[in-house]
Amino acid sequence: MKQIFLCALIVLLWVSCKNKKKPTEDNSQFFPIASFLKSQVAHVDTTLFSITKLVKRDTAWDTSYVKKDDFKREASEFLTIPDLTQKQYKGNFTETRLFDESLNKAIVTYTPTDADEATRREEVVIQPDQGNGDKVYSIFINQLFIRKDSIIQKNMFWQVDSHFEVTTIAQKKGSPEKIQTTRVIWGH
């Protein structure tokens, strides 16, 4: 009897673990990345943080201060990402969840089902905390825009309550690629 119970338990655990790795296309349960980023921008708008902007072109960095009224404009690329929780995106993205034990973080990744989708990946890294509740640690977004005469790739990273960074790689036909990195830091 114990052997039958043990075998049934092993099969049940194997099936439940296998189901957790399976991607899902039901976007009603997707993490609301777009809404979360909007709340981060709104939070910065209500604080007294000093905001610094660094822009790197080639090998030179330029530094400037950003007025609080201009922060939303600086973060606009994050505010225009598709909201994957909306019905219009149902079935257009799959969700994959995994836990990285070495980082002690959960990673939720959204990838498009259509190879022509400009948003190639959205990823949320979550710091688990049973005592105080899980906390979003960072968000990464990769976009690819293919035009008649150029290809533009954007790698966007948002470190929660700290800074964001956008690296744009532009390649025009017959020209060398141009890389620009913009980093905006607040609260330090």
mmCIF file of C-alpha atoms in Angstrom:
data_model
loop_
_atom_site.group_PDB
_atom_site.id
_atom_site.type_symbol
_atom_site.label_atom_id
_atom_site.label_comp_id
_atom_site.label_asym_id
_atom_site.label_seq_id
_atom_site.Cartn_x
_atom_site.Cartn_y
_atom_site.Cartn_z
ATOM 1 C CA MET A 1 0.000 0.000 0.000
ATOM 2 C CA LYS A 2 2.837 2.386 0.862
ATOM 3 C CA GLN A 3 4.499 1.693 -2.504
ATOM 4 C CA ILE A 4 1.284 2.498 -4.408
ATOM 5 C CA PHE A 5 0.864 5.724 -2.436
ATOM 6 C CA LEU A 6 4.514 6.682 -3.019
ATOM 7 C CA CYS A 7 4.256 5.980 -6.775
ATOM 8 C CA ALA A 8 1.035 8.002 -7.029
ATOM 9 C CA LEU A 9 2.667 10.887 -5.146
ATOM 10 C CA ILE A 10 5.718 10.853 -7.447
ATOM 11 C CA VAL A 11 3.522 10.845 -10.567
ATOM 12 C CA LEU A 12 1.381 13.670 -9.150
ATOM 13 C CA LEU A 13 4.470 15.780 -8.343
ATOM 14 C CA TRP A 14 5.993 15.090 -11.755
ATOM 15 C CA VAL A 15 2.794 16.157 -13.549
ATOM 16 C CA SER A 16 2.411 19.318 -11.440
ATOM 17 C CA CYS A 17 6.052 20.334 -12.007
ATOM 18 C CA LYS A 18 5.740 19.660 -15.713
ATOM 19 C CA ASN A 19 2.628 21.878 -15.905
ATOM 20 C CA LYS A 20 4.398 24.776 -14.181
ATOM 21 C CA LYS A 21 7.007 24.953 -16.960
ATOM 22 C CA LYS A 22 4.426 24.878 -19.717
ATOM 23 C CA PRO A 23 3.949 28.261 -21.433
ATOM 24 C CA THR A 24 0.485 29.776 -21.323
ATOM 25 C CA GLU A 25 -1.322 32.005 -23.788
ATOM 26 C CA ASP A 26 -4.087 33.106 -21.363
ATOM 27 C CA ASN A 27 -3.125 36.746 -20.946
ATOM 28 C CA SER A 28 -5.727 37.444 -18.243
ATOM 29 C CA GLN A 29 -3.166 36.165 -15.722
ATOM 30 C CA PHE A 30 -0.142 37.956 -17.232
ATOM 31 C CA PHE A 31 1.813 40.315 -15.022
ATOM 32 C CA PRO A 32 0.678 43.898 -15.821
ATOM 33 C CA ILE A 33 4.092 45.237 -16.875
ATOM 34 C CA ALA A 34 2.742 48.359 -18.613
ATOM 35 C CA SER A 35 0.608 49.330 -15.596
ATOM 36 C CA PHE A 36 3.471 48.659 -13.201
ATOM 37 C CA LEU A 37 5.807 50.932 -15.167
ATOM 38 C CA LYS A 38 3.167 53.683 -15.237
ATOM 39 C CA SER A 39 2.906 53.446 -11.440
ATOM 40 C CA GLN A 40 6.699 53.742 -11.149
ATOM 41 C CA VAL A 41 6.662 56.924 -13.267
ATOM 42 C CA ALA A 42 3.769 58.338 -11.226
ATOM 43 C CA HIS A 43 5.704 57.616 -8.017
ATOM 44 C CA VAL A 44 8.783 59.517 -9.247
ATOM 45 C CA ASP A 45 6.488 62.428 -10.209
ATOM 46 C CA THR A 46 5.373 62.736 -6.564
ATOM 47 C CA THR A 47 8.819 62.660 -4.959
ATOM 48 C CA LEU A 48 11.592 65.154 -4.411
ATOM 49 C CA PHE A 49 14.240 62.933 -6.003
ATOM 50 C CA SER A 50 16.990 64.528 -8.023
ATOM 51 C CA ILE A 51 16.986 62.964 -11.495
ATOM 52 C CA THR A 52 20.175 62.538 -13.512
ATOM 53 C CA LYS A 53 20.395 61.607 -17.195
ATOM 54 C CA LEU A 54 23.480 60.066 -18.777
ATOM 55 C CA VAL A 55 23.721 59.607 -22.551
ATOM 56 C CA LYS A 56 26.485 57.604 -24.190
ATOM 57 C CA ARG A 57 27.244 57.979 -27.882
ATOM 58 C CA ASP A 58 30.272 56.094 -29.149
ATOM 59 C CA THR A 59 32.573 56.274 -26.118
ATOM 60 C CA ALA A 60 31.595 59.650 -24.632
ATOM 61 C CA TRP A 61 29.069 60.173 -21.838
ATOM 62 C CA ASP A 62 27.062 63.386 -21.416
ATOM 63 C CA THR A 63 25.444 64.087 -18.056
ATOM 64 C CA SER A 64 22.523 66.397 -17.337
ATOM 65 C CA TYR A 65 19.793 66.891 -14.773
ATOM 66 C CA VAL A 66 16.156 66.184 -15.604
ATOM 67 C CA LYS A 67 13.338 68.321 -14.290
ATOM 68 C CA LYS A 68 10.647 66.329 -12.560
ATOM 69 C CA ASP A 69 8.145 67.599 -15.153
ATOM 70 C CA ASP A 70 10.285 66.025 -17.918
ATOM 71 C CA PHE A 71 10.693 62.597 -16.304
ATOM 72 C CA LYS A 72 7.586 61.167 -17.953
ATOM 73 C CA ARG A 73 8.898 62.213 -21.376
ATOM 74 C CA GLU A 74 12.252 60.578 -20.620
ATOM 75 C CA ALA A 75 10.468 57.328 -19.666
ATOM 76 C CA SER A 76 8.074 57.466 -22.650
ATOM 77 C CA GLU A 77 9.546 54.403 -24.369
ATOM 78 C CA PHE A 78 8.539 52.306 -21.357
ATOM 79 C CA LEU A 79 5.072 53.861 -21.267
ATOM 80 C CA THR A 80 4.321 52.917 -24.884
ATOM 81 C CA ILE A 81 5.033 49.183 -24.644
ATOM 82 C CA PRO A 82 2.051 46.968 -25.416
ATOM 83 C CA ASP A 83 -0.124 46.120 -22.411
ATOM 84 C CA LEU A 84 -0.162 42.332 -22.779
ATOM 85 C CA THR A 85 -3.063 41.984 -20.323
ATOM 86 C CA GLN A 86 -5.433 43.595 -22.852
ATOM 87 C CA LYS A 87 -7.805 41.395 -24.878
ATOM 88 C CA GLN A 88 -6.296 42.516 -28.187
ATOM 89 C CA TYR A 89 -3.100 40.611 -27.278
ATOM 90 C CA LYS A 90 -4.839 37.378 -26.268
ATOM 91 C CA GLY A 91 -2.990 34.498 -27.869
ATOM 92 C CA ASN A 92 -0.270 36.791 -29.251
ATOM 93 C CA PHE A 93 2.208 36.139 -26.416
ATOM 94 C CA THR A 94 3.171 33.153 -24.315
ATOM 95 C CA GLU A 95 4.274 33.259 -20.699
ATOM 96 C CA THR A 96 7.077 31.167 -19.263
ATOM 97 C CA ARG A 97 7.846 31.120 -15.539
ATOM 98 C CA LEU A 98 10.962 29.832 -13.861
ATOM 99 C CA PHE A 99 12.769 30.167 -10.569
ATOM 100 C CA ASP A 100 16.531 30.725 -10.594
ATOM 101 C CA GLU A 101 17.829 29.271 -7.342
ATOM 102 C CA SER A 102 21.295 30.808 -7.763
ATOM 103 C CA LEU A 103 19.751 34.302 -7.950
ATOM 104 C CA ASN A 104 16.849 33.461 -5.617
ATOM 105 C CA LYS A 105 14.543 35.193 -8.083
ATOM 106 C CA ALA A 106 11.494 34.247 -10.118
ATOM 107 C CA ILE A 107 11.627 35.190 -13.798
ATOM 108 C CA VAL A 108 8.472 35.600 -15.875
ATOM 109 C CA THR A 109 9.071 35.929 -19.618
ATOM 110 C CA TYR A 110 6.630 36.913 -22.367
ATOM 111 C CA THR A 111 7.476 36.098 -25.976
ATOM 112 C CA PRO A 112 5.409 36.685 -29.116
ATOM 113 C CA THR A 113 3.770 33.899 -31.080
ATOM 114 C CA ASP A 114 4.185 35.977 -34.267
ATOM 115 C CA ALA A 115 7.738 36.388 -35.593
ATOM 116 C CA ASP A 116 6.834 39.850 -36.967
ATOM 117 C CA GLU A 117 5.897 41.299 -33.555
ATOM 118 C CA ALA A 118 8.077 44.311 -32.672
ATOM 119 C CA THR A 119 8.181 43.398 -28.977
ATOM 120 C CA ARG A 120 10.483 40.385 -28.932
ATOM 121 C CA ARG A 121 10.508 39.824 -25.181
ATOM 122 C CA GLU A 122 9.224 41.267 -21.926
ATOM 123 C CA GLU A 123 10.713 39.891 -18.744
ATOM 124 C CA VAL A 124 9.895 40.524 -15.089
ATOM 125 C CA VAL A 125 12.294 39.509 -12.323
ATOM 126 C CA ILE A 126 10.626 39.064 -8.935
ATOM 127 C CA GLN A 127 12.317 38.822 -5.537
ATOM 128 C CA PRO A 128 10.289 36.369 -3.425
ATOM 129 C CA ASP A 129 9.660 37.377 0.178
ATOM 130 C CA GLN A 130 7.146 35.344 2.166
ATOM 131 C CA GLY A 131 7.225 37.721 5.130
ATOM 132 C CA ASN A 132 6.651 41.031 3.338
ATOM 133 C CA GLY A 133 5.290 39.883 0.000
ATOM 134 C CA ASP A 134 7.065 39.373 -3.301
ATOM 135 C CA LYS A 135 8.653 42.448 -4.865
ATOM 136 C CA VAL A 136 9.292 43.258 -8.499
ATOM 137 C CA TYR A 137 13.046 43.630 -8.847
ATOM 138 C CA SER A 138 13.525 44.580 -12.511
ATOM 139 C CA ILE A 139 11.926 44.575 -15.957
ATOM 140 C CA PHE A 140 13.608 43.976 -19.297
ATOM 141 C CA ILE A 141 12.047 44.665 -22.698
ATOM 142 C CA ASN A 142 13.543 43.893 -26.089
ATOM 143 C CA GLN A 143 12.037 45.385 -29.255
ATOM 144 C CA LEU A 144 13.028 45.072 -32.906
ATOM 145 C CA PHE A 145 11.754 47.440 -35.596
ATOM 146 C CA ILE A 146 12.459 46.492 -39.195
ATOM 147 C CA ARG A 147 11.945 49.279 -41.693
ATOM 148 C CA LYS A 148 12.660 49.569 -45.421
ATOM 149 C CA ASP A 149 16.036 51.232 -44.957
ATOM 150 C CA SER A 150 16.987 50.348 -41.379
ATOM 151 C CA ILE A 151 16.765 48.011 -38.406
ATOM 152 C CA ILE A 152 16.400 49.410 -34.900
ATOM 153 C CA GLN A 153 16.816 47.288 -31.805
ATOM 154 C CA LYS A 154 15.916 48.613 -28.354
ATOM 155 C CA ASN A 155 17.033 46.947 -25.149
ATOM 156 C CA MET A 156 15.203 48.552 -22.246
ATOM 157 C CA PHE A 157 15.936 47.830 -18.593
ATOM 158 C CA TRP A 158 14.027 49.170 -15.578
ATOM 159 C CA GLN A 159 15.543 48.712 -12.115
ATOM 160 C CA VAL A 160 12.622 49.256 -9.755
ATOM 161 C CA ASP A 161 12.827 52.410 -7.602
ATOM 162 C CA SER A 162 16.299 53.226 -8.943
ATOM 163 C CA HIS A 163 16.940 53.826 -12.654
ATOM 164 C CA PHE A 164 16.198 52.835 -16.211
ATOM 165 C CA GLU A 165 18.359 52.359 -19.253
ATOM 166 C CA VAL A 166 17.595 52.246 -22.972
ATOM 167 C CA THR A 167 20.185 51.048 -25.463
ATOM 168 C CA THR A 168 19.272 51.727 -29.076
ATOM 169 C CA ILE A 169 21.181 50.019 -31.872
ATOM 170 C CA ALA A 170 20.356 51.500 -35.285
ATOM 171 C CA GLN A 171 21.643 50.018 -38.532
ATOM 172 C CA LYS A 172 20.931 51.766 -41.833
ATOM 173 C CA LYS A 173 21.703 50.019 -45.105
ATOM 174 C CA GLY A 174 25.256 50.764 -46.163
ATOM 175 C CA SER A 175 26.142 52.537 -42.897
ATOM 176 C CA PRO A 176 27.850 51.397 -39.701
ATOM 177 C CA GLU A 177 25.568 50.728 -36.750
ATOM 178 C CA LYS A 178 25.022 53.522 -34.251
ATOM 179 C CA ILE A 179 24.648 52.713 -30.576
ATOM 180 C CA GLN A 180 23.220 55.090 -27.998
ATOM 181 C CA THR A 181 22.636 54.330 -24.337
ATOM 182 C CA THR A 182 20.489 56.565 -22.174
ATOM 183 C CA ARG A 183 20.421 56.008 -18.413
ATOM 184 C CA VAL A 184 18.143 57.950 -16.065
ATOM 185 C CA ILE A 185 18.793 57.661 -12.326
ATOM 186 C CA TRP A 186 16.668 58.891 -9.426
ATOM 187 C CA GLY A 187 16.515 58.535 -5.657
ATOM 188 C CA HIS A 188 20.263 58.401 -4.984
#
